[in-house]
């Protein structure tokens, strides 16, 4: 608040000194959405979040979540008003820089009007107190996400639009932030969130788990998955590793592959990006997929080896290097799928070339296999179609065979390292591939990413 008064005083001085030439500040509302082609209302305009401090309490027996979110942000315009995304809940109170703010609900928007305008460039904090039953979000492809209750807790995933089901957020992949979690649950349950475990302490029958994600994270990658878990802690080359397994799974052999997979990907893509690794193996029967939640992917069942390494590879492609807009989803899924193949090749099983060849045998008449082309899902209904994964992975293998291994592996590594913690677009990848290979690849990518039907020449 003091900062803003100083800012206002500064403007007045400039006005006086310059004889009124400088324009008066013009405070206006931040946009209600960030304009994503698939999810136009997700995210908001006018500010950039630096950190989320989430203090939550969850009662599985009543499915009630009580939360206080402290969002630290910087205004990117002179703001009279701004939104956070939040689905459901009763909001008891909103403070901006400790002062009561007025607020209203409008669909997934929590519309906040601070007592005074926020000057562009200034940092501010928003405190939101909320409570209620968190929601399960159904996506255009009919899959579910958000806060999904399980037998012993909740499976918490947010891709592509589930995070507002459990905290107030600028739900755009372009606005990465750090996170502090303090989540209280009945004693005996474990909370698995992103980053490193700071502490867990029990008082009056409740255990509070504190986690910290100190690297920038896209909102869809946040989790606070709760359940009865066997939690083991070790480390992979000095990086703390947390593996949580629902006790009902007794066959856990596949998880022993985690350190080798992390080391292998680090050897080809560059250093592991984050301060923690791990896996959360839960039982969430209604959720058919796993998610690459940052530092610790979460699985709705005991994964097979391909699924495990897929989610680990996403830590480089998807988590550290993140799409700027959802239609570019192949930049996550094509890369993670090709990563499954190179792992198989590395293990002396089927090579990526062999897997490509087998898939390429799919007849052109099987249009569901070949369409939509991975660079253009068309609508969010097709965001996670098989073609995004398989033809996306094939695009990379075809690139490998076109430019040769040295240029290809340089592209993969440069992409991960030059865009670490960033957000990216497909044209940026094409430009990098052309730079690293010295080849004109416009036609190649046009055929593989954007042209419907089975590619024949490239
Ligand atoms: N990104 C997940 C993966 O690693 C899959 C996923 C997330 C998904 N959300 C989804 C799949 C919704 C289908 C529907 O593959
Ligand atoms: Zn994936």
Coordinates of C-alpha atoms and ligand atoms in Angstrom, one line a residue:
X1 CA 0.0 0.0 0.0
X2 CA 2.8 2.5 0.9
X3 CA 4.4 1.8 -2.4
X4 CA 1.2 2.8 -4.2
X5 CA 0.8 6.1 -2.2
X6 CA 4.4 6.9 -3.1
X7 CA 3.7 6.0 -6.7
X8 CA 0.7 8.3 -6.7
X9 CA 2.7 11.1 -5.1
X10 CA 5.4 10.6 -7.7
X11 CA 2.8 11.0 -10.5
X12 CA 1.5 14.2 -8.9
X13 CA 5.0 15.6 -8.7
X14 CA 5.7 14.8 -12.3
X15 CA 2.4 16.5 -13.3
X16 CA 3.4 19.6 -11.4
X17 CA 7.0 19.7 -12.6
X18 CA 6.1 19.1 -16.2
X19 CA 3.3 21.7 -16.1
X20 CA 0.6 19.1 -16.7
X21 CA 2.2 17.6 -19.8
X22 CA 2.4 14.1 -18.4
X23 CA -0.9 12.2 -18.7
X24 CA -2.8 11.3 -15.5
X25 CA -2.8 7.6 -14.7
X26 CA -5.7 5.8 -16.3
X27 CA -6.6 2.8 -14.1
X28 CA -8.6 0.2 -15.9
X29 CA -9.8 -3.4 -15.3
X30 CA -7.5 -6.3 -16.2
X31 CA -8.8 -8.7 -18.8
X32 CA -11.1 -11.5 -17.6
X33 CA -9.1 -14.0 -19.7
X34 CA -5.7 -14.5 -21.2
X35 CA -7.2 -15.1 -24.7
X36 CA -6.2 -18.8 -25.1
X37 CA -7.8 -20.1 -28.3
X38 CA -9.2 -23.1 -26.4
X39 CA -9.8 -21.7 -23.0
X40 CA -10.4 -18.0 -23.5
X41 CA -11.5 -17.2 -19.9
X42 CA -8.6 -19.1 -18.3
X43 CA -6.0 -16.8 -16.9
X44 CA -6.4 -13.0 -16.6
X45 CA -4.9 -9.8 -17.7
X46 CA -3.1 -7.0 -15.9
X47 CA -0.8 -8.7 -13.5
X48 CA 1.8 -11.4 -13.2
X49 CA 1.9 -13.8 -10.2
X50 CA 5.2 -14.4 -8.4
X51 CA 4.1 -16.7 -5.6
X52 CA 1.1 -18.6 -4.3
X53 CA 1.0 -19.3 -0.6
X54 CA -1.7 -21.9 -0.1
X55 CA -2.8 -22.7 3.5
X56 CA -5.4 -25.4 3.1
X57 CA -7.3 -27.8 5.4
X58 CA -9.2 -30.8 3.9
X59 CA -11.7 -33.1 5.6
X60 CA -12.2 -36.2 3.4
X61 CA -15.3 -37.4 5.4
X62 CA -17.2 -34.2 4.4
X63 CA -15.2 -33.3 1.3
X64 CA -14.8 -29.8 2.6
X65 CA -11.8 -27.7 1.8
X66 CA -11.0 -24.5 3.7
X67 CA -8.3 -22.3 2.2
X68 CA -6.4 -19.1 2.6
X69 CA -4.5 -18.1 -0.5
X70 CA -1.9 -15.4 -0.5
X71 CA -1.1 -14.4 -4.0
X72 CA 1.9 -12.1 -4.6
X73 CA 1.7 -10.4 -8.0
X74 CA 3.0 -7.5 -9.9
X75 CA 0.7 -5.2 -11.9
X76 CA 1.5 -5.0 -15.6
X77 CA -0.9 -2.1 -16.2
X78 CA -2.6 0.5 -14.0
X79 CA -5.3 -1.7 -12.5
X80 CA -8.6 -0.6 -11.2
X81 CA -9.8 -4.1 -10.9
X82 CA -8.6 -7.6 -11.7
X83 CA -9.7 -11.3 -11.7
X84 CA -8.5 -14.5 -10.3
X85 CA -9.9 -17.8 -11.6
X86 CA -11.9 -19.8 -8.9
X87 CA -14.5 -22.4 -9.4
X88 CA -17.2 -22.7 -6.7
X89 CA -16.6 -22.1 -2.9
X90 CA -17.9 -19.5 -0.7
X91 CA -15.5 -16.6 -0.5
X92 CA -15.5 -15.0 2.9
X93 CA -13.0 -12.2 2.5
X94 CA -10.6 -10.7 0.0
X95 CA -7.7 -8.4 1.0
X96 CA -5.4 -6.5 -1.2
X97 CA -2.2 -5.4 0.6
X98 CA -4.0 -6.1 3.8
X99 CA -7.0 -3.9 3.1
X100 CA -10.5 -5.2 2.5
X101 CA -11.3 -5.3 -1.2
X102 CA -14.8 -5.7 -2.7
X103 CA -15.3 -8.8 -4.8
X104 CA -18.0 -10.5 -7.0
X105 CA -18.4 -13.9 -8.6
X106 CA -18.9 -14.3 -12.3
X107 CA -18.7 -17.8 -13.5
X108 CA -15.1 -18.9 -13.0
X109 CA -14.0 -15.3 -12.4
X110 CA -13.4 -13.9 -8.9
X111 CA -13.6 -10.2 -9.7
X112 CA -11.6 -8.1 -7.2
X113 CA -11.8 -4.3 -6.8
X114 CA -9.0 -3.0 -4.5
X115 CA -9.7 0.1 -2.4
X116 CA -7.2 2.0 -4.6
X117 CA -5.8 1.5 -8.0
X118 CA -2.7 -0.6 -8.4
X119 CA 0.1 1.2 -10.3
X120 CA 1.8 -0.7 -13.1
X121 CA 5.0 -2.3 -12.0
X122 CA 4.1 -2.3 -8.3
X123 CA 3.9 -5.5 -6.3
X124 CA 0.8 -6.4 -4.3
X125 CA -0.6 -9.3 -2.3
X126 CA -4.1 -10.7 -2.5
X127 CA -5.5 -12.7 0.3
X128 CA -8.5 -14.9 -0.4
X129 CA -10.3 -16.8 2.3
X130 CA -12.6 -19.5 1.0
X131 CA -14.3 -22.7 1.9
X132 CA -16.7 -25.3 0.5
X133 CA -16.8 -28.5 -1.6
X134 CA -14.1 -28.4 -4.2
X135 CA -15.3 -29.2 -7.7
X136 CA -14.6 -31.9 -10.2
X137 CA -14.2 -30.3 -13.6
X138 CA -15.4 -32.1 -16.7
X139 CA -13.4 -31.3 -19.8
X140 CA -14.5 -30.9 -23.4
X141 CA -13.2 -34.4 -24.0
X142 CA -15.3 -35.7 -21.1
X143 CA -12.3 -36.5 -18.9
X144 CA -12.4 -35.3 -15.3
X145 CA -9.9 -33.2 -13.4
X146 CA -9.7 -30.7 -10.5
X147 CA -10.1 -32.0 -7.0
X148 CA -11.3 -35.6 -7.4
X149 CA -12.2 -37.3 -4.1
X150 CA -10.8 -40.8 -3.6
X151 CA -11.5 -43.5 -1.0
X152 CA -8.9 -42.0 1.3
X153 CA -8.4 -38.5 0.2
X154 CA -8.3 -36.6 -3.1
X155 CA -6.5 -36.9 -6.5
X156 CA -5.6 -33.4 -7.5
X157 CA -4.8 -32.5 -11.1
X158 CA -5.3 -29.4 -13.2
X159 CA -4.6 -30.0 -16.9
X160 CA -5.9 -28.1 -18.7
X161 CA -8.3 -26.2 -16.5
X162 CA -8.7 -27.8 -13.1
X163 CA -6.6 -25.7 -10.8
X164 CA -9.3 -23.1 -10.1
X165 CA -11.2 -26.1 -8.5
X166 CA -9.0 -25.8 -5.5
X167 CA -7.3 -22.4 -5.3
X168 CA -7.7 -18.9 -6.7
X169 CA -5.2 -18.6 -9.6
X170 CA -4.2 -16.9 -12.8
X171 CA -4.8 -20.1 -14.7
X172 CA -2.6 -19.4 -17.7
X173 CA 0.4 -21.6 -18.5
X174 CA 2.2 -18.3 -19.4
X175 CA 2.1 -17.1 -15.8
X176 CA 4.5 -19.4 -13.9
X177 CA 5.0 -18.8 -10.2
X178 CA 6.6 -20.4 -7.1
X179 CA 4.4 -22.1 -4.5
X180 CA 4.3 -22.6 -0.8
X181 CA 1.9 -25.2 0.5
X182 CA 0.7 -25.9 4.1
X183 CA -2.0 -28.5 3.9
X184 CA -3.7 -30.0 7.0
X185 CA -5.4 -33.4 6.9
X186 CA -6.6 -35.9 9.5
X187 CA -3.6 -37.7 11.1
X188 CA -2.6 -40.8 9.1
X189 CA -3.1 -39.2 5.7
X190 CA -0.2 -37.9 3.6
X191 CA -0.3 -34.7 1.4
X192 CA 1.9 -34.8 -1.7
X193 CA 2.5 -31.4 -3.2
X194 CA 5.1 -30.1 -5.5
X195 CA 8.7 -29.4 -4.6
X196 CA 10.6 -30.2 -1.4
X197 CA 9.1 -31.4 1.8
X198 CA 9.8 -28.8 4.5
X199 CA 8.1 -30.4 7.4
X200 CA 5.1 -32.4 8.7
X201 CA 3.8 -32.0 12.2
X202 CA 0.8 -33.4 14.0
X203 CA -1.3 -31.6 16.6
X204 CA -4.9 -32.2 17.8
X205 CA -5.3 -35.1 15.4
X206 CA -4.3 -33.1 12.3
X207 CA -1.1 -33.3 10.3
X208 CA 0.1 -30.3 8.4
X209 CA 2.3 -31.0 5.5
X210 CA 4.5 -28.1 4.2
X211 CA 5.9 -28.3 0.7
X212 CA 7.8 -25.7 -1.3
X213 CA 8.1 -25.4 -5.1
X214 CA 10.9 -22.9 -5.5
X215 CA 11.1 -23.0 -9.3
X216 CA 8.6 -21.4 -11.6
X217 CA 5.6 -23.7 -12.2
X218 CA 2.6 -23.4 -14.5
X219 CA -0.7 -23.6 -12.6
X220 CA -1.9 -26.8 -14.3
X221 CA 1.0 -28.6 -12.8
X222 CA 0.2 -27.9 -9.2
X223 CA -1.0 -30.8 -7.0
X224 CA -1.8 -31.5 -3.3
X225 CA -2.8 -35.1 -3.7
X226 CA -4.0 -36.6 -0.4
X227 CA -4.3 -40.2 0.7
X228 CA -2.9 -43.0 2.7
X229 CA 0.5 -43.4 1.2
X230 CA 3.7 -45.3 1.9
X231 CA 6.2 -42.4 1.5
X232 CA 9.8 -43.1 0.9
X233 CA 12.5 -40.5 0.6
X234 CA 15.9 -41.0 -1.0
X235 CA 17.8 -39.0 -3.5
X236 CA 18.8 -39.2 -7.2
X237 CA 22.3 -37.7 -7.7
X238 CA 21.7 -35.3 -4.8
X239 CA 18.2 -34.3 -5.8
X240 CA 15.7 -35.3 -3.1
X241 CA 13.3 -37.9 -4.3
X242 CA 9.8 -38.6 -2.8
X243 CA 7.9 -41.7 -3.9
X244 CA 4.4 -42.1 -2.5
X245 CA 2.4 -45.3 -3.1
X246 CA -1.1 -46.2 -2.2
X247 CA -0.6 -49.2 0.2
X248 CA -3.0 -51.3 -1.9
X249 CA -0.3 -51.6 -4.6
X250 CA 2.1 -54.4 -3.7
X251 CA 3.9 -54.8 -7.0
X252 CA 6.1 -51.8 -7.2
X253 CA 9.0 -53.0 -9.2
X254 CA 8.5 -50.5 -12.0
X255 CA 9.3 -47.6 -9.6
X256 CA 12.9 -48.8 -9.3
X257 CA 13.4 -47.5 -12.8
X258 CA 12.9 -43.9 -11.7
X259 CA 16.6 -43.0 -11.0
X260 CA 17.8 -44.5 -14.2
X261 CA 15.2 -42.8 -16.3
X262 CA 16.0 -39.4 -14.7
X263 CA 19.7 -40.0 -15.4
X264 CA 19.2 -41.1 -18.9
X265 CA 17.0 -38.1 -19.8
X266 CA 19.5 -35.7 -18.1
X267 CA 22.2 -37.2 -20.3
X268 CA 20.4 -36.4 -23.5
X269 CA 18.2 -33.4 -22.7
X270 CA 20.5 -31.7 -20.2
X271 CA 20.3 -31.4 -16.4
X272 CA 17.1 -32.3 -14.6
X273 CA 15.4 -28.9 -14.2
X274 CA 13.9 -29.0 -10.7
X275 CA 14.9 -29.3 -7.0
X276 CA 13.0 -32.5 -6.3
X277 CA 11.9 -35.7 -8.1
X278 CA 9.5 -38.4 -7.4
X279 CA 6.1 -40.1 -8.1
X280 CA 2.7 -40.2 -6.5
X281 CA 0.9 -43.5 -7.2
X282 CA -2.7 -43.2 -6.1
X283 CA -5.8 -45.1 -6.9
X284 CA -8.3 -42.9 -8.7
X285 CA -10.6 -45.1 -10.7
X286 CA -12.6 -42.3 -12.3
X287 CA -9.5 -40.7 -13.8
X288 CA -8.1 -42.6 -16.7
X289 CA -4.8 -40.8 -17.0
X290 CA -1.6 -39.7 -15.2
X291 CA -0.3 -36.2 -15.0
X292 CA 3.2 -34.7 -15.1
X293 CA 2.7 -32.6 -11.9
X294 CA 5.9 -30.7 -11.4
X295 CA 8.7 -32.6 -9.6
X296 CA 6.4 -35.6 -8.9
X297 CA 4.1 -36.9 -11.5
X298 CA 0.8 -38.3 -10.2
X299 CA -0.6 -41.6 -11.4
X300 CA -4.2 -42.8 -11.1
X301 CA -3.0 -46.4 -10.9
X302 CA 0.4 -48.2 -10.8
X303 CA 2.0 -47.2 -14.1
X304 CA 3.7 -49.4 -16.6
X305 CA 7.2 -48.5 -17.5
X306 CA 6.3 -46.5 -20.6
X307 CA 3.8 -44.4 -18.6
X308 CA 6.4 -43.8 -15.8
X309 CA 9.1 -42.6 -18.1
X310 CA 6.6 -40.6 -20.2
X311 CA 5.7 -38.5 -17.1
X312 CA 9.3 -38.2 -16.1
X313 CA 10.3 -36.9 -19.5
X314 CA 7.5 -34.3 -19.2
X315 CA 9.6 -32.7 -16.5
X316 CA 11.8 -31.3 -19.3
X317 CA 9.1 -31.0 -22.0
X318 CA 5.8 -29.7 -20.5
X319 CA 6.9 -28.6 -17.1
X320 CA 10.2 -26.8 -17.5
X321 CA 9.5 -25.9 -21.2
X322 CA 5.8 -25.2 -21.4
X323 CA 3.3 -24.3 -24.1
X324 CA 2.2 -20.7 -24.3
X325 CA -1.2 -21.7 -25.8
X326 CA -3.1 -25.0 -25.5
X327 CA -3.3 -25.8 -29.2
X328 CA 0.5 -26.4 -29.1
X329 CA -0.1 -29.5 -26.8
X330 CA 2.0 -31.7 -29.1
X331 CA 5.0 -29.8 -27.7
X332 CA 4.3 -31.7 -24.5
X333 CA 2.7 -35.0 -25.6
X334 CA 4.7 -35.6 -28.8
X335 CA 8.0 -35.0 -26.9
X336 CA 7.0 -37.3 -23.9
X337 CA 5.8 -40.0 -26.3
X338 CA 9.1 -39.9 -28.3
X339 CA 10.9 -40.0 -25.0
X340 CA 9.2 -43.3 -24.3
X341 CA 10.6 -44.6 -27.5
X342 CA 14.2 -43.4 -27.0
X343 CA 14.0 -45.0 -23.5
X344 CA 13.0 -48.3 -25.1
X345 CA 15.8 -48.0 -27.5
X346 CA 18.2 -47.2 -24.7
X347 CA 17.1 -50.3 -22.8
X348 CA 17.9 -52.4 -25.9
X349 CA 14.2 -53.0 -26.6
X350 CA 12.4 -51.7 -29.7
X351 CA 14.2 -48.7 -31.2
X352 CA 12.4 -45.5 -31.9
X353 CA 12.8 -46.2 -35.6
X354 CA 11.1 -49.6 -35.2
X355 CA 8.2 -48.1 -33.2
X356 CA 7.9 -45.3 -35.9
X357 CA 7.8 -47.9 -38.7
X358 CA 5.2 -50.0 -36.9
X359 CA 3.0 -47.0 -36.4
X360 CA 3.6 -45.7 -40.0
X361 CA 2.2 -49.0 -41.3
X362 CA -1.3 -47.7 -40.1
X363 CA -3.3 -47.4 -43.3
X364 CA -4.1 -43.9 -44.6
X365 CA -7.8 -45.0 -44.4
X366 CA -7.6 -45.1 -40.6
X367 CA -8.3 -41.4 -40.4
X368 CA -8.8 -41.5 -36.6
X369 CA -5.2 -42.6 -36.3
X370 CA -3.9 -39.8 -38.6
X371 CA -6.2 -36.9 -37.7
X372 CA -6.3 -34.3 -36.4
X373 CA -2.7 -33.4 -37.3
X374 CA -0.8 -32.9 -34.0
X375 CA 0.0 -29.2 -34.5
X376 CA -3.7 -28.4 -35.0
X377 CA -6.1 -30.2 -32.7
X378 CA -8.8 -27.8 -33.9
X379 CA -10.9 -27.9 -30.7
X380 CA -10.2 -28.7 -27.1
X381 CA -12.2 -32.0 -27.6
X382 CA -9.1 -33.3 -29.4
X383 CA -6.5 -32.0 -27.0
X384 CA -5.4 -35.4 -25.8
X385 CA -6.3 -37.5 -28.9
X386 CA -4.0 -40.4 -29.8
X387 CA -2.7 -38.5 -32.8
X388 CA -1.3 -35.7 -30.5
X389 CA 0.8 -38.4 -28.8
X390 CA 1.6 -40.8 -31.5
X391 CA 1.8 -38.7 -34.6
X392 CA 3.5 -36.1 -32.4
X393 CA 6.2 -38.6 -31.4
X394 CA 6.5 -39.7 -35.0
X395 CA 7.1 -36.1 -36.0
X396 CA 10.2 -36.0 -33.8
X397 CA 11.4 -39.4 -35.1
X398 CA 10.9 -38.3 -38.7
X399 CA 12.9 -35.1 -37.8
X400 CA 15.7 -37.2 -36.3
X401 CA 15.9 -39.3 -39.5
X402 CA 15.8 -36.2 -41.7
X403 CA 18.5 -34.1 -39.9
X404 CA 20.6 -37.0 -38.5
X405 CA 21.3 -37.8 -34.8
X406 CA 23.9 -35.1 -34.0
X407 CA 21.7 -32.2 -35.2
X408 CA 18.5 -33.9 -33.7
X409 CA 19.9 -34.4 -30.3
X410 CA 21.3 -30.9 -30.3
X411 CA 17.8 -29.6 -31.1
X412 CA 16.3 -31.6 -28.2
X413 CA 18.9 -30.4 -25.8
X414 CA 18.9 -26.7 -26.9
X415 CA 15.1 -26.6 -26.8
X416 CA 15.2 -27.8 -23.2
X417 CA 18.1 -25.6 -22.1
X418 CA 17.3 -22.4 -23.9
X419 CA 13.7 -22.4 -22.7
X420 CA 14.2 -23.7 -19.2
X421 CA 11.3 -22.5 -17.0
X422 CA 9.9 -20.7 -20.1
X423 CA 6.9 -20.9 -22.4
X424 CA 7.2 -21.7 -26.1
X425 CA 5.4 -21.9 -29.4
X426 CA 5.7 -24.3 -32.3
X427 CA 7.2 -21.7 -34.7
X428 CA 10.0 -21.2 -32.1
X429 CA 10.7 -24.9 -32.3
X430 CA 10.8 -24.9 -36.1
X431 CA 13.2 -21.9 -36.0
X432 CA 15.5 -23.7 -33.6
X433 CA 15.5 -26.9 -35.6
X434 CA 16.4 -24.9 -38.7
X435 CA 19.2 -23.1 -36.9
X436 CA 20.7 -26.3 -35.4
X437 CA 20.4 -28.4 -38.6
X438 CA 21.1 -25.7 -41.1
X439 CA 18.2 -27.0 -43.1
X440 CA 15.0 -25.5 -44.4
X441 CA 12.3 -27.5 -42.5
X442 CA 9.2 -25.5 -43.3
X443 CA 7.7 -28.1 -45.6
X444 CA 8.7 -30.9 -43.3
X445 CA 6.9 -29.5 -40.3
X446 CA 3.9 -28.4 -42.5
X447 CA 3.4 -32.0 -43.6
X448 CA 3.9 -33.6 -40.2
X449 CA 2.2 -31.1 -37.9
X450 CA -0.5 -29.4 -39.9
X451 CA -1.5 -31.4 -43.0
X452 CA -4.4 -33.8 -42.4
X453 CA -4.1 -37.4 -43.4
X454 CA -1.1 -39.8 -43.5
X455 CA 2.2 -38.0 -44.5
X456 CA 3.7 -39.5 -47.6
X457 CA 6.6 -37.3 -48.6
X458 CA 8.6 -35.0 -46.4
Ligands
LIG1 N1 -0.8 -34.9 -19.8 C1 -1.2 -36.2 -19.4 C2 -0.2 -37.2 -20.0 O1 0.9 -37.2 -19.5 C3 -2.6 -36.6 -19.9 C4 -3.7 -35.8 -19.5 C5 -3.9 -34.7 -18.7 C6 -5.0 -36.0 -20.0 N2 -5.1 -34.3 -18.6 C7 -5.9 -35.0 -19.4 C8 -5.5 -36.9 -20.9 C9 -7.2 -35.0 -19.8 C10 -6.9 -36.9 -21.2 C11 -7.7 -35.9 -20.6 O2 -0.4 -37.9 -20.9
LIG2 ZN1 1.9 -36.8 -21.5

